[in-house]
PDB file of C-alpha atoms in Angstrom:
ATOM      1  CA  MET A1227     -16.197  44.384  -9.417  1.00 42.00           C
ATOM      2  CA  PRO A1228     -14.471  41.116  -8.450  1.00 46.00           C
ATOM      3  CA  PRO A1229     -12.940  39.111 -11.291  1.00 48.00           C
ATOM      4  CA  SER A1230     -14.933  36.160 -12.535  1.00 43.00           C
ATOM      5  CA  PRO A1231     -13.580  32.713 -11.668  1.00 44.00           C
ATOM      6  CA  SER A1232     -11.439  31.046 -14.290  1.00 45.00           C
ATOM      7  CA  PRO A1233     -13.077  28.292 -16.323  1.00 47.00           C
ATOM      8  CA  ARG A1234     -12.596  24.720 -15.233  1.00 57.00           C
ATOM      9  CA  PRO A1235      -9.419  23.246 -16.757  1.00 74.00           C
ATOM     10  CA  TRP A1236     -11.141  20.485 -18.684  1.00 77.00           C
ATOM     11  CA  GLY A1237      -8.064  19.836 -20.787  1.00 79.00           C
ATOM     12  CA  SER A1238      -5.934  18.993 -17.762  1.00 86.00           C
ATOM     13  CA  TYR A1239      -8.721  16.844 -16.325  1.00 88.00           C
ATOM     14  CA  ILE A1240      -9.126  14.846 -19.544  1.00 90.00           C
ATOM     15  CA  VAL A1241      -5.375  14.254 -19.713  1.00 91.00           C
ATOM     16  CA  ARG A1242      -5.353  12.940 -16.152  1.00 92.00           C
ATOM     17  CA  VAL A1243      -8.303  10.649 -16.897  1.00 92.00           C
ATOM     18  CA  LEU A1244      -6.531   9.271 -19.977  1.00 93.00           C
ATOM     19  CA  VAL A1245      -3.314   8.736 -17.997  1.00 94.00           C
ATOM     20  CA  VAL A1246      -5.249   6.755 -15.370  1.00 93.00           C
ATOM     21  CA  ALA A1247      -6.913   4.690 -18.107  1.00 93.00           C
ATOM     22  CA  ALA A1248      -3.561   4.004 -19.798  1.00 93.00           C
ATOM     23  CA  CYS A1249      -1.913   2.937 -16.520  1.00 93.00           C
ATOM     24  CA  TYR A1250      -4.924   0.756 -15.742  1.00 92.00           C
ATOM     25  CA  TYR A1251      -4.683  -0.912 -19.151  1.00 91.00           C
ATOM     26  CA  LEU A1252      -0.942  -1.559 -18.853  1.00 90.00           C
ATOM     27  CA  GLY A1253      -1.387  -3.045 -15.403  1.00 87.00           C
ATOM     28  CA  ALA A1254      -4.207  -5.235 -16.694  1.00 84.00           C
ATOM     29  CA  ARG A1255      -2.134  -6.611 -19.574  1.00 84.00           C
ATOM     30  CA  LEU A1256       0.541  -7.513 -17.064  1.00 82.00           C
ATOM     31  CA  GLY A1257      -1.939  -9.174 -14.706  1.00 78.00           C
ATOM     32  CA  LEU A1258      -3.621 -11.207 -17.448  1.00 74.00           C
ATOM     33  CA  LEU A1259      -0.390 -13.123 -18.010  1.00 73.00           C
ATOM     34  CA  GLN A1260      -1.409 -15.282 -15.020  1.00 68.00           C
ATOM     35  CA  ALA A1261      -5.155 -15.563 -15.700  1.00 62.00           C
ATOM     36  CA  LEU A1262      -6.670 -18.695 -14.160  1.00 62.00           C
ATOM     37  CA  VAL A1263     -10.389 -18.404 -15.005  1.00 57.00           C
ATOM     38  CA  ASN A1264     -11.690 -17.612 -18.513  1.00 55.00           C
ATOM     39  CA  ASP A1265      -8.436 -15.794 -19.365  1.00 58.00           C
ATOM     40  CA  GLN A1266      -9.569 -12.789 -17.275  1.00 59.00           C
ATOM     41  CA  VAL A1267      -9.505 -13.708 -13.563  1.00 64.00           C
ATOM     42  CA  THR A1268      -6.002 -13.616 -12.122  1.00 73.00           C
ATOM     43  CA  PRO A1269      -4.457 -13.945  -8.633  1.00 73.00           C
ATOM     44  CA  LEU A1270      -2.587 -10.667  -9.130  1.00 78.00           C
ATOM     45  CA  TRP A1271      -4.501  -7.731 -10.606  1.00 85.00           C
ATOM     46  CA  PRO A1272      -2.322  -4.571 -10.560  1.00 87.00           C
ATOM     47  CA  PRO A1273      -5.028  -2.242 -11.984  1.00 91.00           C
ATOM     48  CA  THR A1274      -6.844  -2.173  -8.649  1.00 92.00           C
ATOM     49  CA  GLY A1275      -3.737  -0.682  -7.065  1.00 91.00           C
ATOM     50  CA  VAL A1276      -3.550   1.857  -9.894  1.00 93.00           C
ATOM     51  CA  ALA A1277      -7.220   2.771  -9.419  1.00 94.00           C
ATOM     52  CA  VAL A1278      -7.092   3.126  -5.625  1.00 94.00           C
ATOM     53  CA  LEU A1279      -3.890   5.147  -5.801  1.00 93.00           C
ATOM     54  CA  ALA A1280      -5.301   7.450  -8.509  1.00 93.00           C
ATOM     55  CA  LEU A1281      -8.500   8.089  -6.539  1.00 94.00           C
ATOM     56  CA  LEU A1282      -6.639   8.651  -3.286  1.00 92.00           C
ATOM     57  CA  ALA A1283      -4.120  11.063  -4.764  1.00 89.00           C
ATOM     58  CA  GLY A1284      -6.232  12.729  -7.461  1.00 89.00           C
ATOM     59  CA  GLY A1285      -9.729  12.544  -6.019  1.00 89.00           C
ATOM     60  CA  LEU A1286     -12.835  10.541  -6.812  1.00 92.00           C
ATOM     61  CA  ARG A1287     -13.423  12.691  -9.899  1.00 92.00           C
ATOM     62  CA  LEU A1288     -10.909  10.500 -11.747  1.00 93.00           C
ATOM     63  CA  TRP A1289     -13.225   7.476 -11.686  1.00 93.00           C
ATOM     64  CA  PRO A1290     -13.966   7.763 -15.454  1.00 93.00           C
ATOM     65  CA  GLY A1291     -10.329   6.843 -16.095  1.00 93.00           C
ATOM     66  CA  VAL A1292     -10.842   3.604 -14.147  1.00 93.00           C
ATOM     67  CA  SER A1293     -14.048   2.842 -16.059  1.00 93.00           C
ATOM     68  CA  LEU A1294     -12.444   3.578 -19.421  1.00 93.00           C
ATOM     69  CA  GLY A1295      -9.444   1.376 -18.685  1.00 92.00           C
ATOM     70  CA  ALA A1296     -11.644  -1.473 -17.448  1.00 90.00           C
ATOM     71  CA  LEU A1297     -13.875  -1.192 -20.511  1.00 90.00           C
ATOM     72  CA  VAL A1298     -10.953  -1.390 -22.924  1.00 89.00           C
ATOM     73  CA  VAL A1299      -9.434  -4.365 -21.085  1.00 86.00           C
ATOM     74  CA  ASN A1300     -12.636  -6.417 -20.824  1.00 81.00           C
ATOM     75  CA  ALA A1301     -14.203  -5.504 -24.181  1.00 81.00           C
ATOM     76  CA  SER A1302     -12.765  -8.535 -25.958  1.00 71.00           C
ATOM     77  CA  LEU A1303     -13.081 -10.994 -23.072  1.00 68.00           C
ATOM     78  CA  SER A1304     -16.842 -11.431 -22.702  1.00 67.00           C
ATOM     79  CA  ASP A1305     -20.266 -10.380 -23.978  1.00 75.00           C
ATOM     80  CA  LEU A1306     -21.487  -6.796 -23.651  1.00 81.00           C
ATOM     81  CA  PRO A1307     -23.750  -7.182 -20.551  1.00 85.00           C
ATOM     82  CA  SER A1308     -20.969  -8.974 -18.681  1.00 84.00           C
ATOM     83  CA  VAL A1309     -18.413  -6.398 -19.763  1.00 86.00           C
ATOM     84  CA  LEU A1310     -20.581  -3.543 -18.489  1.00 90.00           C
ATOM     85  CA  ALA A1311     -21.212  -5.311 -15.183  1.00 90.00           C
ATOM     86  CA  ILE A1312     -17.514  -6.084 -14.720  1.00 89.00           C
ATOM     87  CA  CYS A1313     -16.560  -2.495 -15.548  1.00 91.00           C
ATOM     88  CA  ALA A1314     -19.089  -1.258 -13.012  1.00 92.00           C
ATOM     89  CA  GLY A1315     -17.648  -3.560 -10.361  1.00 92.00           C
ATOM     90  CA  ASN A1316     -14.061  -2.637 -11.208  1.00 92.00           C
ATOM     91  CA  THR A1317     -14.970   1.045 -10.848  1.00 94.00           C
ATOM     92  CA  LEU A1318     -17.165   0.735  -7.781  1.00 94.00           C
ATOM     93  CA  ALA A1319     -14.653  -1.281  -5.745  1.00 94.00           C
ATOM     94  CA  PRO A1320     -11.875   1.385  -5.757  1.00 95.00           C
ATOM     95  CA  VAL A1321     -14.457   4.076  -5.060  1.00 95.00           C
ATOM     96  CA  VAL A1322     -15.783   2.121  -2.063  1.00 95.00           C
ATOM     97  CA  ALA A1323     -12.230   1.467  -0.881  1.00 95.00           C
ATOM     98  CA  CYS A1324     -11.390   5.193  -1.042  1.00 95.00           C
ATOM     99  CA  LEU A1325     -14.589   6.159   0.767  1.00 95.00           C
ATOM    100  CA  LEU A1326     -13.822   3.640   3.519  1.00 95.00           C
ATOM    101  CA  LEU A1327     -10.269   4.941   3.819  1.00 94.00           C
ATOM    102  CA  ARG A1328     -11.494   8.531   4.001  1.00 92.00           C
ATOM    103  CA  ARG A1329     -13.954   7.499   6.688  1.00 92.00           C
ATOM    104  CA  ALA A1330     -11.036   6.024   8.628  1.00 91.00           C
ATOM    105  CA  ASP A1331      -9.052   9.294   8.252  1.00 91.00           C
ATOM    106  CA  PHE A1332      -6.402   7.574   6.135  1.00 91.00           C
ATOM    107  CA  ARG A1333      -3.252   9.613   5.409  1.00 88.00           C
ATOM    108  CA  LEU A1334      -1.098   9.084   2.337  1.00 87.00           C
ATOM    109  CA  GLU A1335       2.072   9.349   4.415  1.00 82.00           C
ATOM    110  CA  LEU A1336       1.313   5.941   5.997  1.00 81.00           C
ATOM    111  CA  ASP A1337       2.944   7.232   9.175  1.00 77.00           C
ATOM    112  CA  ARG A1338       0.417   5.811  11.651  1.00 83.00           C
ATOM    113  CA  THR A1339      -0.476   2.268  12.661  1.00 83.00           C
ATOM    114  CA  ARG A1340      -4.139   2.920  11.942  1.00 87.00           C
ATOM    115  CA  ASP A1341      -3.248   3.866   8.343  1.00 88.00           C
ATOM    116  CA  ALA A1342      -1.591   0.504   7.731  1.00 85.00           C
ATOM    117  CA  MET A1343      -4.534  -1.351   9.291  1.00 87.00           C
ATOM    118  CA  ALA A1344      -7.026   0.663   7.252  1.00 90.00           C
ATOM    119  CA  LEU A1345      -5.220   0.065   3.960  1.00 90.00           C
ATOM    120  CA  VAL A1346      -5.122  -3.710   4.445  1.00 86.00           C
ATOM    121  CA  LEU A1347      -8.520  -4.289   6.041  1.00 89.00           C
ATOM    122  CA  LEU A1348     -10.631  -1.586   4.374  1.00 91.00           C
ATOM    123  CA  GLY A1349      -8.816  -0.635   1.186  1.00 91.00           C
ATOM    124  CA  ALA A1350      -7.829  -4.149   0.106  1.00 90.00           C
ATOM    125  CA  LEU A1351      -9.863  -6.882   1.795  1.00 88.00           C
ATOM    126  CA  ALA A1352     -13.207  -5.125   2.275  1.00 91.00           C
ATOM    127  CA  GLY A1353     -13.231  -2.820  -0.743  1.00 92.00           C
ATOM    128  CA  MET A1354     -12.186  -5.441  -3.276  1.00 92.00           C
ATOM    129  CA  ALA A1355     -14.941  -7.824  -2.197  1.00 92.00           C
ATOM    130  CA  VAL A1356     -17.275  -5.545  -4.193  1.00 93.00           C
ATOM    131  CA  SER A1357     -15.583  -6.153  -7.546  1.00 91.00           C
ATOM    132  CA  ALA A1358     -15.163  -9.866  -6.827  1.00 90.00           C
ATOM    133  CA  THR A1359     -18.858 -10.273  -6.085  1.00 93.00           C
ATOM    134  CA  ILE A1360     -20.112  -8.270  -9.065  1.00 93.00           C
ATOM    135  CA  GLY A1361     -17.605  -9.781 -11.499  1.00 89.00           C
ATOM    136  CA  SER A1362     -18.178 -13.381 -10.429  1.00 88.00           C
ATOM    137  CA  ALA A1363     -21.952 -12.891 -10.542  1.00 90.00           C
ATOM    138  CA  ALA A1364     -21.649 -11.470 -14.078  1.00 88.00           C
ATOM    139  CA  LEU A1365     -19.663 -14.487 -15.252  1.00 85.00           C
ATOM    140  CA  LEU A1366     -22.165 -16.802 -13.584  1.00 87.00           C
ATOM    141  CA  ALA A1367     -25.137 -15.046 -15.192  1.00 86.00           C
ATOM    142  CA  SER A1368     -23.539 -15.187 -18.636  1.00 82.00           C
ATOM    143  CA  GLY A1369     -22.790 -18.896 -18.297  1.00 79.00           C
ATOM    144  CA  VAL A1370     -19.016 -18.461 -18.465  1.00 76.00           C
ATOM    145  CA  VAL A1371     -18.633 -20.250 -15.122  1.00 78.00           C
ATOM    146  CA  GLY A1372     -20.967 -22.784 -13.569  1.00 77.00           C
ATOM    147  CA  GLY A1373     -22.433 -22.705 -10.109  1.00 78.00           C
ATOM    148  CA  ASP A1374     -19.841 -25.198  -8.900  1.00 79.00           C
ATOM    149  CA  ARG A1375     -17.036 -22.767  -9.829  1.00 79.00           C
ATOM    150  CA  PHE A1376     -18.574 -19.583  -8.459  1.00 85.00           C
ATOM    151  CA  TRP A1377     -16.725 -19.523  -5.151  1.00 84.00           C
ATOM    152  CA  SER A1378     -13.387 -20.503  -6.635  1.00 81.00           C
ATOM    153  CA  THR A1379     -13.818 -17.733  -9.232  1.00 83.00           C
ATOM    154  CA  TRP A1380     -14.800 -15.295  -6.473  1.00 88.00           C
ATOM    155  CA  ALA A1381     -11.744 -16.289  -4.425  1.00 82.00           C
ATOM    156  CA  VAL A1382      -9.366 -15.786  -7.366  1.00 80.00           C
ATOM    157  CA  TRP A1383     -10.975 -12.433  -8.218  1.00 86.00           C
ATOM    158  CA  TRP A1384     -10.916 -11.184  -4.634  1.00 88.00           C
ATOM    159  CA  THR A1385      -7.343 -12.364  -4.104  1.00 83.00           C
ATOM    160  CA  GLY A1386      -6.107 -10.695  -7.280  1.00 84.00           C
ATOM    161  CA  ASP A1387      -7.837  -7.370  -6.638  1.00 89.00           C
ATOM    162  CA  ALA A1388      -6.780  -7.217  -3.000  1.00 89.00           C
ATOM    163  CA  LEU A1389      -3.208  -8.163  -3.847  1.00 84.00           C
ATOM    164  CA  GLY A1390      -3.064  -5.403  -6.452  1.00 87.00           C
ATOM    165  CA  VAL A1391      -3.856  -2.885  -3.717  1.00 91.00           C
ATOM    166  CA  LEU A1392      -1.539  -4.451  -1.142  1.00 85.00           C
ATOM    167  CA  VAL A1393       1.578  -4.511  -3.322  1.00 83.00           C
ATOM    168  CA  LEU A1394       1.156  -1.377  -5.432  1.00 88.00           C
ATOM    169  CA  VAL A1395      -0.270   1.285  -3.122  1.00 90.00           C
ATOM    170  CA  PRO A1396       2.334   1.020  -0.308  1.00 87.00           C
ATOM    171  CA  LEU A1397       5.166   1.020  -2.847  1.00 86.00           C
ATOM    172  CA  ALA A1398       3.862   4.097  -4.672  1.00 88.00           C
ATOM    173  CA  LEU A1399       3.207   5.950  -1.418  1.00 86.00           C
ATOM    174  CA  ALA A1400       6.699   5.126  -0.168  1.00 82.00           C
ATOM    175  CA  LEU A1401       8.274   6.398  -3.397  1.00 81.00           C
ATOM    176  CA  ARG A1402       6.321   9.654  -3.288  1.00 76.00           C
ATOM    177  CA  SER A1403       7.419  10.356   0.284  1.00 64.00           C
ATOM    178  CA  PRO A1404       9.282  13.685   0.610  1.00 53.00           C
ATOM    179  CA  ARG A1405      11.668  12.219   3.172  1.00 55.00           C
ATOM    180  CA  TRP A1406      14.318  11.292   0.634  1.00 52.00           C
ATOM    181  CA  ARG A1407      17.962  11.393   1.601  1.00 59.00           C
ATOM    182  CA  ARG A1408      21.020  10.434  -0.381  1.00 63.00           C
ATOM    183  CA  PRO A1409      22.128   7.203   1.317  1.00 64.00           C
ATOM    184  CA  ALA A1410      25.699   6.125   1.815  1.00 74.00           C
ATOM    185  CA  VAL A1411      27.215   3.416  -0.357  1.00 84.00           C
ATOM    186  CA  ARG A1412      26.961   0.872   2.431  1.00 86.00           C
ATOM    187  CA  ARG A1413      23.210   1.497   2.606  1.00 85.00           C
ATOM    188  CA  TRP A1414      22.896   0.706  -1.101  1.00 87.00           C
ATOM    189  CA  VAL A1415      24.905  -2.461  -0.555  1.00 91.00           C
ATOM    190  CA  GLU A1416      22.706  -3.463   2.358  1.00 90.00           C
ATOM    191  CA  ALA A1417      19.528  -2.771   0.363  1.00 89.00           C
ATOM    192  CA  ALA A1418      20.808  -4.829  -2.576  1.00 91.00           C
ATOM    193  CA  ALA A1419      21.702  -7.687  -0.233  1.00 93.00           C
ATOM    194  CA  LEU A1420      18.229  -7.530   1.331  1.00 93.00           C
ATOM    195  CA  VAL A1421      16.359  -7.586  -1.969  1.00 92.00           C
ATOM    196  CA  GLY A1422      18.614 -10.202  -3.539  1.00 93.00           C
ATOM    197  CA  SER A1423      18.504 -12.625  -0.624  1.00 94.00           C
ATOM    198  CA  LEU A1424      14.735 -12.239  -0.260  1.00 93.00           C
ATOM    199  CA  THR A1425      14.227 -12.962  -3.958  1.00 94.00           C
ATOM    200  CA  VAL A1426      16.388 -16.092  -3.806  1.00 93.00           C
ATOM    201  CA  VAL A1427      14.593 -17.388  -0.713  1.00 92.00           C
ATOM    202  CA  MET A1428      11.146 -16.793  -2.211  1.00 92.00           C
ATOM    203  CA  LEU A1429      12.089 -18.428  -5.512  1.00 91.00           C
ATOM    204  CA  ILE A1430      13.189 -21.513  -3.613  1.00 91.00           C
ATOM    205  CA  ALA A1431      10.199 -21.447  -1.249  1.00 89.00           C
ATOM    206  CA  THR A1432       7.646 -21.259  -4.075  1.00 89.00           C
ATOM    207  CA  THR A1433       9.188 -24.006  -6.209  1.00 88.00           C
ATOM    208  CA  THR A1434      10.027 -26.682  -3.651  1.00 85.00           C
ATOM    209  CA  ASP A1435       7.798 -28.938  -1.582  1.00 81.00           C
ATOM    210  CA  VAL A1436       9.580 -27.927   1.626  1.00 80.00           C
ATOM    211  CA  ARG A1437       7.503 -25.371   3.550  1.00 81.00           C
ATOM    212  CA  LEU A1438       9.826 -22.372   3.598  1.00 83.00           C
ATOM    213  CA  MET A1439       7.557 -19.415   2.868  1.00 86.00           C
ATOM    214  CA  TYR A1440       7.620 -18.335   6.518  1.00 87.00           C
ATOM    215  CA  LEU A1441      11.285 -17.384   5.979  1.00 89.00           C
ATOM    216  CA  VAL A1442      10.072 -14.132   4.425  1.00 90.00           C
ATOM    217  CA  TYR A1443       9.364 -12.639   7.856  1.00 91.00           C
ATOM    218  CA  PRO A1444      12.991 -12.141   8.960  1.00 92.00           C
ATOM    219  CA  PHE A1445      13.581 -10.214   5.744  1.00 93.00           C
ATOM    220  CA  LEU A1446      10.500  -8.065   6.322  1.00 92.00           C
ATOM    221  CA  ILE A1447      11.701  -7.324   9.848  1.00 92.00           C
ATOM    222  CA  TRP A1448      15.141  -6.448   8.489  1.00 92.00           C
ATOM    223  CA  ALA A1449      13.587  -4.117   5.914  1.00 91.00           C
ATOM    224  CA  ALA A1450      11.357  -2.413   8.474  1.00 89.00           C
ATOM    225  CA  LEU A1451      14.111  -1.890  11.026  1.00 88.00           C
ATOM    226  CA  ARG A1452      16.615  -0.483   8.565  1.00 88.00           C
ATOM    227  CA  PHE A1453      14.571   1.191   5.813  1.00 87.00           C
ATOM    228  CA  GLN A1454      10.958   1.534   7.046  1.00 84.00           C
ATOM    229  CA  HIS A1455       8.426   1.864   4.193  1.00 83.00           C
ATOM    230  CA  LEU A1456      11.071   2.314   1.509  1.00 85.00           C
ATOM    231  CA  GLY A1457      12.348  -1.144   2.412  1.00 86.00           C
ATOM    232  CA  THR A1458       9.218  -3.061   3.336  1.00 89.00           C
ATOM    233  CA  ALA A1459       7.181  -1.990   0.285  1.00 86.00           C
ATOM    234  CA  PRO A1460       9.566  -3.474  -2.352  1.00 89.00           C
ATOM    235  CA  CYS A1461      10.124  -6.575  -0.215  1.00 91.00           C
ATOM    236  CA  ALA A1462       6.393  -7.123   0.195  1.00 88.00           C
ATOM    237  CA  LEU A1463       5.964  -6.658  -3.557  1.00 87.00           C
ATOM    238  CA  ILE A1464       8.575  -9.315  -4.316  1.00 90.00           C
ATOM    239  CA  ALA A1465       7.273 -11.767  -1.726  1.00 90.00           C
ATOM    240  CA  THR A1466       3.605 -11.526  -2.672  1.00 86.00           C
ATOM    241  CA  THR A1467       4.235 -11.503  -6.427  1.00 85.00           C
ATOM    242  CA  LEU A1468       6.345 -14.650  -6.282  1.00 88.00           C
ATOM    243  CA  ALA A1469       3.779 -16.278  -3.989  1.00 87.00           C
ATOM    244  CA  ALA A1470       1.028 -15.440  -6.500  1.00 82.00           C
ATOM    245  CA  ARG A1471       3.181 -16.911  -9.263  1.00 84.00           C
ATOM    246  CA  GLY A1472       3.593 -20.127  -7.285  1.00 85.00           C
ATOM    247  CA  ALA A1473      -0.147 -20.315  -6.615  1.00 81.00           C
ATOM    248  CA  ALA A1474      -0.965 -19.705 -10.283  1.00 79.00           C
ATOM    249  CA  MET A1475       1.457 -22.433 -11.407  1.00 83.00           C
ATOM    250  CA  SER A1476       0.447 -24.771  -8.551  1.00 84.00           C
ATOM    251  CA  THR A1477       4.046 -25.292  -7.457  1.00 85.00           C
ATOM    252  CA  GLY A1478       5.821 -25.465  -4.129  1.00 83.00           C
ATOM    253  CA  PRO A1479       3.495 -25.295  -1.115  1.00 85.00           C
ATOM    254  CA  PHE A1480       0.502 -24.817  -3.457  1.00 85.00           C
ATOM    255  CA  ALA A1481       1.037 -28.083  -5.342  1.00 84.00           C
ATOM    256  CA  GLY A1482      -1.795 -30.596  -5.263  1.00 81.00           C
ATOM    257  CA  MET A1483      -4.430 -28.087  -4.046  1.00 81.00           C
ATOM    258  CA  ASP A1484      -7.621 -27.191  -5.839  1.00 79.00           C
ATOM    259  CA  LEU A1485      -8.154 -23.630  -6.990  1.00 75.00           C
ATOM    260  CA  LEU A1486     -10.244 -22.427  -4.047  1.00 75.00           C
ATOM    261  CA  VAL A1487      -7.821 -23.780  -1.429  1.00 81.00           C
ATOM    262  CA  ARG A1488      -4.856 -22.249  -3.265  1.00 81.00           C
ATOM    263  CA  MET A1489      -6.496 -18.831  -3.369  1.00 78.00           C
ATOM    264  CA  VAL A1490      -7.532 -18.915   0.290  1.00 79.00           C
ATOM    265  CA  GLY A1491      -4.007 -19.907   1.287  1.00 82.00           C
ATOM    266  CA  LEU A1492      -2.469 -17.266  -0.964  1.00 81.00           C
ATOM    267  CA  GLN A1493      -4.740 -14.528   0.398  1.00 77.00           C
ATOM    268  CA  ALA A1494      -3.977 -15.507   3.990  1.00 82.00           C
ATOM    269  CA  TYR A1495      -0.247 -15.469   3.311  1.00 86.00           C
ATOM    270  CA  ASN A1496      -0.258 -12.185   1.391  1.00 82.00           C
ATOM    271  CA  GLY A1497      -2.485 -10.405   3.882  1.00 80.00           C
ATOM    272  CA  THR A1498      -0.377 -11.558   6.812  1.00 85.00           C
ATOM    273  CA  ALA A1499       2.931 -10.673   5.157  1.00 87.00           C
ATOM    274  CA  VAL A1500       1.857  -7.217   3.980  1.00 84.00           C
ATOM    275  CA  LEU A1501       0.107  -6.375   7.251  1.00 83.00           C
ATOM    276  CA  THR A1502       3.172  -7.428   9.234  1.00 87.00           C
ATOM    277  CA  ALA A1503       5.489  -5.374   7.037  1.00 87.00           C
ATOM    278  CA  LEU A1504       3.295  -2.272   7.088  1.00 85.00           C
ATOM    279  CA  LEU A1505       2.581  -2.390  10.807  1.00 85.00           C
ATOM    280  CA  LEU A1506       6.193  -2.947  11.785  1.00 88.00           C
ATOM    281  CA  SER A1507       7.539  -0.203   9.523  1.00 86.00           C
ATOM    282  CA  THR A1508       4.809   2.174  10.721  1.00 84.00           C
ATOM    283  CA  VAL A1509       5.563   1.487  14.389  1.00 85.00           C
ATOM    284  CA  ILE A1510       9.259   2.119  13.785  1.00 86.00           C
ATOM    285  CA  ALA A1511       8.476   5.303  11.844  1.00 81.00           C
ATOM    286  CA  GLU A1512       6.283   6.495  14.724  1.00 81.00           C
ATOM    287  CA  ARG A1513       9.068   5.724  17.192  1.00 83.00           C
ATOM    288  CA  ASN A1514      11.598   7.631  15.102  1.00 80.00           C
ATOM    289  CA  ALA A1515       9.237  10.595  14.787  1.00 79.00           C
ATOM    290  CA  ALA A1516       8.649  10.641  18.555  1.00 83.00           C
ATOM    291  CA  ARG A1517      12.386  10.471  19.200  1.00 83.00           C
ATOM    292  CA  ALA A1518      13.027  13.322  16.762  1.00 82.00           C
ATOM    293  CA  ALA A1519      10.328  15.422  18.462  1.00 84.00           C
ATOM    294  CA  ILE A1520      11.885  14.799  21.881  1.00 88.00           C
ATOM    295  CA  GLU A1521      15.325  15.733  20.587  1.00 83.00           C
ATOM    296  CA  ARG A1522      13.955  18.977  19.112  1.00 85.00           C
ATOM    297  CA  THR A1523      12.288  19.801  22.425  1.00 87.00           C
ATOM    298  CA  VAL A1524      15.517  19.150  24.342  1.00 84.00           C
ATOM    299  CA  GLU A1525      17.436  21.395  21.932  1.00 83.00           C
ATOM    300  CA  GLN A1526      14.898  24.192  22.366  1.00 82.00           C
ATOM    301  CA  LEU A1527      15.028  23.911  26.172  1.00 82.00           C
ATOM    302  CA  THR A1528      18.821  23.893  26.083  1.00 81.00           C
ATOM    303  CA  GLU A1529      18.791  27.035  23.969  1.00 79.00           C
ATOM    304  CA  VAL A1530      16.361  28.749  26.361  1.00 78.00           C
ATOM    305  CA  VAL A1531      18.428  27.796  29.389  1.00 76.00           C
ATOM    306  CA  GLY A1532      21.573  29.024  27.652  1.00 72.00           C
ATOM    307  CA  ARG A1533      20.001  32.442  27.064  1.00 73.00           C
ATOM    308  CA  TYR A1534      18.791  32.720  30.637  1.00 68.00           C
ATOM    309  CA  GLN A1535      21.056  34.907  32.805  1.00 57.00           C
ATOM    310  CA  PRO A1536      20.285  34.522  36.505  1.00 58.00           C
ATOM    311  CA  ALA A1537      20.390  37.632  38.675  1.00 53.00           C
ATOM    312  CA  PRO A1538      23.319  37.994  41.079  1.00 55.00           C
ATOM    313  CA  LEU A1539      22.645  36.423  44.424  1.00 49.00           C
ATOM    314  CA  GLY A1540      23.234  39.721  46.227  1.00 52.00           C
ATOM    315  CA  ASP A1541      20.349  41.350  44.438  1.00 54.00           C
ATOM    316  CA  LEU A1542      17.974  38.700  45.758  1.00 51.00           C
ATOM    317  CA  LEU A1543      18.897  39.048  49.452  1.00 51.00           C
ATOM    318  CA  PRO A1544      16.954  41.501  51.640  1.00 58.00           C
ATOM    319  CA  PRO A1545      18.811  44.731  52.458  1.00 59.00           C
ATOM    320  CA  ARG A1546      20.620  44.852  55.754  1.00 61.00           C
ATOM    321  CA  ARG A1547      19.525  47.200  58.488  1.00 62.00           C
ATOM    322  CA  PRO A1548      22.037  49.890  59.327  1.00 60.00           C
ATOM    323  CA  GLU A1549      23.839  49.165  62.540  1.00 58.00           C
ATOM    324  CA  GLY A1550      23.081  51.575  65.398  1.00 54.00           C
ATOM    325  CA  PRO A1551      25.633  53.310  67.653  1.00 54.00           C
TER     326      PRO A1551
END
């Protein structure tokens, strides 16, 4: 008689759900430091990145952790019907994003160009439109925002949720990559110089009226060429976070703009920067993988040729006829 299957490990599942909820809550408290609408709509919302990453890595069955975290965060920010609607939107958006990514055959290794495109276009921009629409409609229905502020609220919500996916998911996926090697000291020095110089440039670009934010692209190219995802993910995080800070404080290139224009400009900049970084690092990773495959093939052929021992030439010639008298 075959043994009966072991019972479902509910204890482990509950722990994982609580961990997701705790990470969601911590990310939300961090994001609310830059809230622009009703102390709850922010241009950078890290919990969406936490939710998408948890569902991608742990499966859709972890969605209760997202709902629990969203409920705890929003419980004190609005009335009960709005809180429930917002929690539903905050849960549904990561689920939709994960389903879209699965439909696109997304791989966590981010080693293909299509994976980078899918993460930006489907996981961030398309998926997070769900939470922005439901959340903004809930605030409108409860009277928290008026009809004249609906689209600006929607833009801030969409920008924050999409940015949370764009900056957190690539970084976490790069850190979980098994292709770790102990770098030389000069590589650490180069990485520190890259991150430090990028941070200085972005601090200047987001606090001065001179349009300098395009200077981020040489640093993203540098990171992609030298470090691939392990370099572009932290650089994209720094660039987009400081840009969101400038947009929230209405400084630098965002000074003098109304809220909707600032959010549209911020989303265009962040989407372009992250997409450029991901695509370039993915193309270089694909090139390196193809080169490594070719080198392995050449080594195998060389080994086969080295083992091959050709027959002596005399054995291949036809036998001579015996000469007659």
